[in-house]
Short mmCIF file of C-alpha atoms (C1' of nucleotides) in Angstrom, two decimals:
data_model
loop_
_atom_site.label_atom_id
_atom_site.label_comp_id
_atom_site.label_asym_id
_atom_site.label_seq_id
_atom_site.Cartn_x
_atom_site.Cartn_y
_atom_site.Cartn_z
CA MET A 1 -17.46 -7.55 8.07
CA SER A 2 -16.71 -4.09 8.45
CA ALA A 3 -16.21 -3.53 4.53
CA ARG A 4 -19.53 -1.75 3.96
CA PRO A 5 -21.73 0.28 6.57
CA PRO A 6 -25.09 -1.07 6.52
CA HIS A 7 -26.56 2.71 6.46
CA ALA A 8 -25.18 5.85 5.27
CA PRO A 9 -22.69 7.14 7.85
CA THR A 10 -23.20 10.13 9.55
CA LYS A 11 -21.36 13.43 9.09
CA LEU A 12 -19.23 12.36 12.49
CA GLU A 13 -18.36 9.06 11.56
CA LEU A 14 -16.85 9.81 8.25
CA LEU A 15 -15.08 12.83 10.05
CA GLU A 16 -13.66 10.53 12.44
CA LEU A 17 -12.53 7.81 10.21
CA LEU A 18 -10.82 10.36 8.01
CA ALA A 19 -9.14 11.66 11.18
CA ALA A 20 -7.83 8.27 11.92
CA ILE A 21 -6.82 7.62 8.38
CA GLY A 22 -5.02 10.98 8.48
CA THR A 23 -3.15 10.13 12.09
CA ALA A 24 -2.10 6.68 10.80
CA GLN A 25 -0.56 8.45 7.54
CA TRP A 26 1.17 11.10 9.30
CA ARG A 27 2.84 8.35 11.73
CA ASP A 28 3.50 6.32 8.71
CA PHE A 29 5.10 9.11 6.82
CA THR A 30 7.17 10.29 10.19
CA ALA A 31 8.17 6.94 10.16
CA THR A 32 9.47 6.51 6.56
CA ALA A 33 11.05 10.16 7.00
CA ALA A 34 13.02 8.85 10.16
CA ARG A 35 14.30 5.80 7.92
CA HIS A 36 15.94 8.17 5.98
CA GLY A 37 17.54 10.47 8.75
CA LEU A 38 14.59 13.30 8.40
CA THR A 39 11.67 14.39 10.50
CA ALA A 40 8.33 14.35 8.99
CA THR A 41 8.44 18.24 8.54
CA GLN A 42 11.88 17.93 6.90
CA ALA A 43 10.85 15.47 4.33
CA LYS A 44 7.48 17.80 3.63
CA VAL A 45 9.77 20.69 2.93
CA LEU A 46 12.28 18.59 0.56
CA ALA A 47 8.83 17.45 -1.30
CA GLN A 48 7.73 21.08 -1.86
CA LEU A 49 11.13 21.89 -3.43
CA GLY A 50 10.38 18.77 -5.82
CA SER A 51 9.08 21.08 -8.45
CA GLY A 52 11.60 24.25 -7.93
CA PRO A 53 13.07 26.65 -5.48
CA LEU A 54 10.93 28.69 -3.29
CA PRO A 55 11.89 31.35 -1.13
CA MET A 56 11.66 31.05 2.75
CA ARG A 57 8.02 33.14 2.91
CA GLY A 58 6.78 30.39 -0.04
CA LEU A 59 7.64 27.47 2.25
CA ALA A 60 5.80 28.89 5.39
CA ASP A 61 2.98 29.40 3.08
CA ARG A 62 3.12 25.95 1.83
CA LEU A 63 3.56 24.45 5.60
CA VAL A 64 0.99 26.71 6.72
CA CYS A 65 3.24 27.89 9.35
CA ASP A 66 4.49 31.20 10.83
CA ALA A 67 7.78 32.20 8.95
CA SER A 68 10.02 32.61 11.46
CA ASN A 69 9.76 28.64 12.19
CA ILE A 70 11.11 28.32 8.11
CA THR A 71 14.38 29.73 9.66
CA GLY A 72 15.08 26.86 11.86
CA ILE A 73 13.77 24.35 9.86
CA VAL A 74 16.01 25.15 6.80
CA ASP A 75 18.90 25.40 8.94
CA ARG A 76 18.85 21.86 9.90
CA LEU A 77 18.34 20.54 6.02
CA GLU A 78 21.21 22.83 5.16
CA ASP A 79 23.36 21.19 7.86
CA HIS A 80 22.64 18.00 6.68
CA GLY A 81 23.40 19.40 3.15
CA LEU A 82 20.13 18.76 1.62
CA VAL A 83 19.34 22.29 0.92
CA ARG A 84 20.87 25.39 0.08
CA ARG A 85 20.02 29.00 0.42
CA GLU A 86 20.62 31.14 -2.72
CA PRO A 87 19.89 35.04 -3.22
CA SER A 88 17.11 35.97 -5.09
CA ALA A 89 18.31 37.95 -8.50
CA THR A 90 15.42 40.33 -8.35
CA ASP A 91 14.57 41.07 -4.77
CA ARG A 92 17.72 41.37 -2.14
CA ARG A 93 15.44 40.80 0.56
CA VAL A 94 14.45 37.09 -0.36
CA LYS A 95 16.49 33.92 -0.29
CA ASN A 96 15.41 31.18 -2.59
CA VAL A 97 15.85 27.80 -0.96
CA VAL A 98 17.04 25.02 -3.56
CA THR A 99 17.81 21.36 -3.05
CA THR A 100 21.12 19.78 -3.46
CA GLU A 101 21.74 16.64 -5.55
CA ARG A 102 21.55 14.69 -2.44
CA GLY A 103 18.40 16.54 -1.43
CA HIS A 104 16.61 15.53 -4.52
CA GLU A 105 17.99 11.55 -4.52
CA THR A 106 16.82 11.81 -0.44
CA ILE A 107 13.04 12.68 -0.99
CA LEU A 108 12.70 10.52 -4.36
CA ARG A 109 13.81 7.52 -1.86
CA VAL A 110 11.74 8.50 0.60
CA ARG A 111 8.63 8.78 -1.95
CA GLU A 112 9.54 5.25 -3.43
CA GLU A 113 9.48 3.76 0.19
CA MET A 114 5.94 5.21 0.55
CA GLN A 115 4.96 3.56 -2.19
CA ALA A 116 6.51 0.27 -1.65
CA THR A 117 5.29 0.44 2.43
CA HIS A 118 1.60 1.43 1.60
CA SER A 119 0.64 -2.04 1.00
CA ALA A 120 -3.03 -0.62 2.16
CA LEU A 121 -3.86 0.56 -1.19
CA ASP A 122 -3.12 -2.53 -3.23
CA HIS A 123 -6.55 -4.02 -1.77
CA LEU A 124 -8.27 -1.60 -4.11
CA ASP A 125 -8.88 -2.58 -7.83
CA ASP A 126 -8.46 0.41 -10.70
CA GLU A 127 -12.02 0.86 -10.43
CA GLU A 128 -12.23 1.51 -6.62
CA ARG A 129 -9.06 3.80 -7.00
CA ALA A 130 -10.86 6.19 -9.20
CA THR A 131 -13.88 6.50 -7.14
CA LEU A 132 -11.89 7.14 -4.10
CA HIS A 133 -9.71 9.52 -6.00
CA GLY A 134 -12.86 11.30 -7.29
CA LEU A 135 -14.46 11.68 -3.88
CA LEU A 136 -11.72 12.63 -1.89
CA ASP A 137 -10.71 15.37 -4.95
CA ARG A 138 -13.98 16.57 -4.09
CA LEU A 139 -13.64 16.64 -0.38
CA ARG A 140 -10.47 18.87 -0.50
CA PRO A 141 -11.72 22.41 -0.19
CA SER A 142 -8.50 24.43 -0.66
CA MET A 143 -6.13 22.30 0.62
CA GLU A 144 -2.84 22.69 -1.47
CA SER A 145 -0.44 20.60 0.30
CA PRO A 146 1.47 17.85 -1.72
CA PHE A 147 2.62 16.02 1.02
CA MET B 1 -13.82 19.35 -13.80
CA SER B 2 -11.72 17.76 -11.33
CA ALA B 3 -14.50 15.61 -9.93
CA ARG B 4 -13.53 12.26 -11.39
CA PRO B 5 -9.76 11.68 -12.79
CA PRO B 6 -9.69 10.29 -16.46
CA HIS B 7 -7.88 7.32 -15.73
CA ALA B 8 -7.12 4.95 -12.91
CA PRO B 9 -5.01 7.23 -10.52
CA THR B 10 -1.40 5.64 -9.71
CA LYS B 11 -0.87 4.59 -6.02
CA LEU B 12 1.47 7.61 -5.75
CA GLU B 13 -1.18 10.06 -6.59
CA LEU B 14 -3.60 8.59 -4.11
CA LEU B 15 -1.26 8.40 -1.44
CA GLU B 16 -0.37 12.44 -2.00
CA LEU B 17 -4.11 12.95 -1.88
CA LEU B 18 -4.63 11.17 1.27
CA ALA B 19 -1.39 12.69 2.66
CA ALA B 20 -2.92 16.40 1.92
CA ILE B 21 -6.59 15.41 3.17
CA GLY B 22 -4.90 13.91 6.18
CA THR B 23 -2.86 17.15 7.01
CA ALA B 24 -5.50 19.50 6.26
CA GLN B 25 -7.65 17.44 8.70
CA TRP B 26 -5.02 17.88 11.17
CA ARG B 27 -4.63 21.40 10.46
CA ASP B 28 -8.44 21.86 11.31
CA PHE B 29 -8.62 19.71 14.02
CA THR B 30 -5.75 21.72 15.79
CA ALA B 31 -7.38 24.80 14.83
CA THR B 32 -10.72 23.79 16.55
CA ALA B 33 -9.27 22.54 19.53
CA ALA B 34 -7.27 25.91 20.09
CA ARG B 35 -10.68 27.66 20.01
CA HIS B 36 -11.37 25.70 22.90
CA GLY B 37 -7.99 26.51 24.68
CA LEU B 38 -6.63 22.79 23.94
CA THR B 39 -3.76 21.60 21.95
CA ALA B 40 -4.44 18.60 19.30
CA THR B 41 -2.99 16.22 21.56
CA GLN B 42 -5.00 17.23 24.53
CA ALA B 43 -8.36 17.02 22.38
CA LYS B 44 -7.17 13.93 21.41
CA VAL B 45 -6.51 12.40 24.59
CA LEU B 46 -9.93 13.80 25.79
CA ALA B 47 -11.84 11.97 22.78
CA GLN B 48 -10.12 8.72 23.83
CA LEU B 49 -11.56 8.83 27.52
CA GLY B 50 -14.89 9.45 26.16
CA SER B 51 -15.83 6.22 26.23
CA GLY B 52 -14.45 5.51 29.74
CA PRO B 53 -11.26 5.73 32.02
CA LEU B 54 -8.03 4.71 30.65
CA PRO B 55 -4.81 3.64 32.55
CA MET B 56 -1.54 5.87 31.30
CA ARG B 57 -0.31 3.13 29.82
CA GLY B 58 -3.70 2.50 27.80
CA LEU B 59 -3.61 6.13 26.57
CA ALA B 60 0.21 5.60 25.30
CA ASP B 61 -1.00 2.54 23.29
CA ARG B 62 -3.96 4.44 21.90
CA LEU B 63 -1.57 7.75 21.17
CA VAL B 64 0.94 5.47 19.78
CA CYS B 65 3.85 7.38 21.75
CA ASP B 66 6.26 6.56 24.56
CA ALA B 67 4.76 6.09 27.81
CA SER B 68 6.53 9.04 29.78
CA ASN B 69 5.08 11.53 27.29
CA ILE B 70 1.71 10.80 28.93
CA THR B 71 2.87 11.95 32.34
CA GLY B 72 3.17 15.69 30.95
CA ILE B 73 -0.04 15.73 28.86
CA VAL B 74 -2.07 14.57 31.65
CA ASP B 75 -0.41 16.96 33.91
CA ARG B 76 -1.76 20.03 31.89
CA LEU B 77 -5.27 18.33 31.38
CA GLU B 78 -5.21 18.21 34.95
CA ASP B 79 -3.92 21.73 35.45
CA HIS B 80 -6.79 23.32 33.44
CA GLY B 81 -9.53 20.58 35.51
CA LEU B 82 -10.63 18.53 32.38
CA VAL B 83 -9.00 15.49 33.92
CA ARG B 84 -8.44 13.39 36.99
CA ARG B 85 -6.10 10.59 37.90
CA GLU B 86 -7.54 7.78 40.29
CA PRO B 87 -5.89 5.09 41.55
CA SER B 88 -6.60 1.60 40.60
CA ALA B 89 -8.59 -0.94 42.84
CA THR B 90 -7.02 -3.62 41.95
CA ASP B 91 -3.53 -2.74 40.82
CA ARG B 92 -1.67 -0.55 42.81
CA ARG B 93 0.77 0.34 39.95
CA VAL B 94 -1.91 1.92 37.83
CA LYS B 95 -3.78 5.20 37.88
CA ASN B 96 -6.60 5.68 35.81
CA VAL B 97 -7.26 8.81 33.77
CA VAL B 98 -10.91 10.03 34.17
CA THR B 99 -12.66 13.19 32.63
CA THR B 100 -14.12 15.50 34.74
CA GLU B 101 -17.47 17.13 34.01
CA ARG B 102 -15.93 19.88 32.35
CA GLY B 103 -13.63 17.79 30.40
CA HIS B 104 -16.60 15.97 28.89
CA GLU B 105 -18.23 19.23 28.15
CA THR B 106 -15.33 20.56 26.53
CA ILE B 107 -14.94 17.58 23.91
CA LEU B 108 -18.32 17.51 23.35
CA ARG B 109 -18.03 20.95 22.32
CA VAL B 110 -14.88 20.74 20.25
CA ARG B 111 -16.80 17.55 18.27
CA GLU B 112 -19.92 19.78 17.61
CA GLU B 113 -17.88 22.21 16.10
CA MET B 114 -15.60 19.72 13.98
CA GLN B 115 -19.18 18.66 12.52
CA ALA B 116 -20.37 22.48 11.74
CA THR B 117 -17.09 23.17 10.48
CA HIS B 118 -16.31 20.82 7.92
CA SER B 119 -18.74 21.62 5.31
CA ALA B 120 -16.65 19.79 2.59
CA LEU B 121 -18.67 16.65 3.93
CA ASP B 122 -21.88 18.21 2.89
CA HIS B 123 -21.06 18.32 -0.93
CA LEU B 124 -21.41 14.30 -1.08
CA ASP B 125 -25.05 12.61 -0.83
CA ASP B 126 -25.65 9.65 1.08
CA GLU B 127 -25.09 7.04 -1.36
CA GLU B 128 -21.26 9.09 -1.92
CA ARG B 129 -20.87 9.09 1.75
CA ALA B 130 -21.35 5.21 2.14
CA THR B 131 -19.05 4.65 -0.78
CA LEU B 132 -16.36 6.80 0.76
CA HIS B 133 -16.97 5.33 4.19
CA GLY B 134 -16.47 1.77 2.82
CA LEU B 135 -13.13 2.62 0.86
CA LEU B 136 -11.76 4.41 3.72
CA ASP B 137 -13.05 1.46 5.89
CA ARG B 138 -10.95 -0.87 3.66
CA LEU B 139 -7.87 0.96 3.63
CA ARG B 140 -7.51 1.45 7.36
CA PRO B 141 -4.93 -1.86 8.27
CA SER B 142 -4.75 -1.67 11.72
CA MET B 143 -5.62 1.94 12.93
CA GLU B 144 -7.28 2.19 15.97
CA SER B 145 -7.47 5.62 16.53
CA PRO B 146 -11.02 7.39 16.88
CA PHE B 147 -9.56 11.03 16.54
"C1'" DT C 1 5.17 52.28 4.79
"C1'" DA C 2 5.19 47.35 4.11
"C1'" DT C 3 7.63 43.01 3.53
"C1'" DT C 4 11.55 39.27 4.06
"C1'" DG C 5 14.02 37.22 6.78
"C1'" DT C 6 16.00 36.62 11.24
"C1'" DT C 7 16.31 36.58 16.43
"C1'" DA C 8 14.79 35.77 21.09
"C1'" DT C 9 11.34 33.61 24.09
"C1'" DA C 10 7.90 30.51 25.90
"C1'" DC C 11 5.50 26.14 25.27
"C1'" DT C 12 4.39 21.72 23.56
"C1'" DC C 13 5.25 17.24 21.89
"C1'" DT C 14 8.46 13.81 21.22
"C1'" DA C 15 11.70 9.71 22.31
"C1'" DT C 16 15.76 7.67 25.61
"C1'" DA C 17 17.52 6.39 29.74
"C1'" DA C 18 17.24 5.72 34.56
"C1'" DC C 19 14.58 5.55 38.79
"C1'" DT C 20 10.38 4.07 42.44
"C1'" DA C 21 6.95 0.95 43.64
"C1'" DT C 22 4.43 -2.22 43.11
"C1'" DA C 23 3.29 -7.05 40.63
"C1'" DT D 1 12.20 -10.24 36.67
"C1'" DA D 2 8.31 -7.71 34.85
"C1'" DT D 3 5.31 -3.53 34.64
"C1'" DA D 4 3.24 0.95 35.45
"C1'" DG D 5 4.20 5.59 36.38
"C1'" DT D 6 7.44 9.29 37.03
"C1'" DT D 7 11.72 12.44 36.28
"C1'" DA D 8 15.40 14.46 33.73
"C1'" DT D 9 16.90 15.64 29.66
"C1'" DA D 10 17.55 16.81 24.58
"C1'" DG D 11 15.68 17.94 20.10
"C1'" DA D 12 12.21 19.45 17.18
"C1'" DG D 13 8.19 22.28 15.56
"C1'" DT D 14 4.92 25.78 16.82
"C1'" DA D 15 3.70 30.88 17.86
"C1'" DT D 16 4.32 35.97 19.27
"C1'" DA D 17 6.91 39.89 19.29
"C1'" DA D 18 10.88 42.89 17.70
"C1'" DC D 19 14.54 43.81 14.83
"C1'" DA D 20 17.63 45.01 10.37
"C1'" DA D 21 17.47 45.32 5.61
"C1'" DT D 22 15.11 46.49 1.48
"C1'" DA D 23 11.28 47.54 -1.24
#
DNA sequence: TATTGTTATACTCTATAACTATA
DNA sequence: TATAGTTATAGAGTATAACAATA
């Protein structure tokens, strides 16, 4: 009987619910990535590269972490043959990171499994999904992360 | 003009939006905890102890991680004087973890700052908050984590 | 001078396996 | 036998600081 709160929830209640869902989401994402031999961070990087190559620095911006971390993360992805470093044609300092064919297929499979696994969303009808999407979208201040 | 999607969002769209918000939420939580000298995990443990002591094993269950990790996490919290280990009166194997006065105050301050910082929720009125809460609550399959 | 990527370093979190002391 | 907590170990992510190459 917890489908609807009797009164307007407090800010803290909503924050904690969001946090709980965020935690669970990350846990699910981690588990799904692991089933494909990836860590959550590696899967995230692969997802970021879905719309095209990015320089190391660009990846650091998307992951919101220090640039020095990217070296190791991309190293490990490269070791697994999922990604390649290519020199930029216009700036000899930058290296563009590109997914290999195998990297592309891998992230597609992770995405598919995410959809298949997350049955929670199946409990909402189209109108409810639209409403939720609208509300969540307004909640997002300046979050870029597609994953 | 992205307040409402023109059509019912796909499952993948909703999943990615949830993931984005989850990531941002965790990032904010990490930053807030850091301002109080804590890691996100440490703040999470402290939050779990808000409603009373828990055995090490109980903490592992709440954090959904292996029990061996809890030793180090509680060690560090104890080093900072935020938590204490107390022997159970009924089972000499178990140790109950209790917040110290300072630990209690710290987590209260973290919670306060979370509310003060998260201005995104201020853009929703009471009815919208109630709607969002209701939808999110139905999304949660078996997530316990209060934080 | 500023920026890109890297290295070195240290800390935290994570899982696995083996151990102890209790139950 | 099973459970609670610990230790040892290894891998991954994170930040800071310093560096070389390039802009």
